[in-house]
XYZ file of C-alpha atoms in Angstrom:
100
model
C 4.005 -9.229 15.733
C 1.005 -6.811 15.071
C -2.268 -8.219 13.492
C -1.298 -6.038 10.333
C 2.336 -7.098 9.893
C 3.325 -9.367 6.873
C 3.938 -9.333 3.172
C 0.701 -9.031 1.063
C 0.350 -9.920 -2.537
C -1.681 -7.222 -4.180
C -3.333 -6.244 -7.070
C -3.973 -2.600 -7.695
C -6.562 -1.757 -10.496
C -4.893 1.629 -11.877
C -5.945 3.531 -15.185
C -2.682 1.754 -16.678
C -4.042 -1.628 -15.926
C -3.567 -4.085 -13.270
C -0.268 -3.553 -11.060
C 0.835 -6.381 -9.163
C 2.965 -5.841 -6.361
C 3.931 -7.073 -2.788
C 3.221 -4.815 0.320
C 5.346 -5.344 3.140
C 4.326 -4.023 6.555
C 6.313 -3.819 9.651
C 4.818 -1.990 12.463
C 6.017 -0.351 15.526
C 3.726 1.110 18.169
C 1.154 3.271 16.034
C 3.393 3.680 12.923
C 4.807 1.413 10.541
C 7.386 1.187 7.608
C 7.797 -1.068 4.701
C 7.845 -0.951 0.745
C 5.588 -1.705 -2.218
C 7.479 -3.640 -4.633
C 5.989 -4.182 -8.261
C 6.723 -3.639 -11.792
C 7.513 -0.175 -11.436
C 10.395 -1.199 -8.734
C 9.921 -0.426 -5.207
C 8.399 2.171 -3.260
C 9.127 3.377 0.047
C 6.387 3.668 2.816
C 6.406 7.033 3.969
C 4.335 8.523 7.091
C 2.760 5.100 7.938
C -0.064 5.305 10.685
C -1.397 2.075 12.028
C -4.853 2.489 13.916
C -6.104 -0.829 15.007
C -6.644 -2.921 11.738
C -6.361 0.335 9.516
C -3.386 1.618 7.619
C -2.642 5.034 6.196
C 0.752 5.909 4.367
C 2.106 7.679 1.240
C 4.517 6.558 -1.177
C 6.770 8.858 -3.262
C 6.672 7.781 -7.046
C 9.078 9.033 -9.632
C 8.427 6.876 -12.648
C 6.564 7.111 -14.892
C 6.044 10.328 -13.472
C 6.674 12.074 -10.088
C 3.585 11.580 -7.837
C 2.824 11.134 -4.232
C 0.516 8.418 -3.799
C -1.832 8.580 -0.630
C -2.861 5.201 0.426
C -5.291 3.614 3.023
C -6.431 -0.166 3.853
C -7.976 -2.310 6.111
C -6.574 -5.568 7.139
C -9.117 -8.245 7.860
C -7.492 -11.632 8.723
C -5.212 -12.354 6.015
C -6.778 -10.109 3.522
C -6.092 -6.315 2.897
C -8.134 -3.998 0.882
C -7.940 -0.363 0.207
C -7.391 2.723 -2.119
C -4.524 4.787 -3.741
C -5.034 8.191 -4.678
C -3.184 8.811 -7.591
C -3.061 12.390 -7.908
C -4.877 13.631 -11.190
C -5.563 10.037 -12.300
C -7.940 9.454 -9.520
C -8.061 6.610 -7.043
C -7.084 2.913 -7.705
C -8.660 0.156 -5.527
C -6.303 -2.519 -4.356
C -6.645 -6.026 -2.575
C -4.208 -8.536 -1.296
C -3.536 -11.640 0.604
C -0.925 -12.180 3.204
C 2.000 -14.607 2.651
C 1.823 -17.558 4.796
């Protein structure tokens, strides 16, 4: 298991308020797949890239409006912090803790 693998309980600070979700990371070489499951349903990770303890990926959201979220994060121990580009809505920061 890579240092970035796991399920993280996350909170994203979005213009629509705090969004809670679980980010699952399953790495394979320099890529990864997984999901972000929250109040808006589950979004699949697309184009996931792993560079050491840094992650980059996209998610295609359909509700409440179609939008591609561009995400990057860094894992330090059991903590993850990062940003999500929300198209016209700017950038949301998020942070989380890996489940034991």
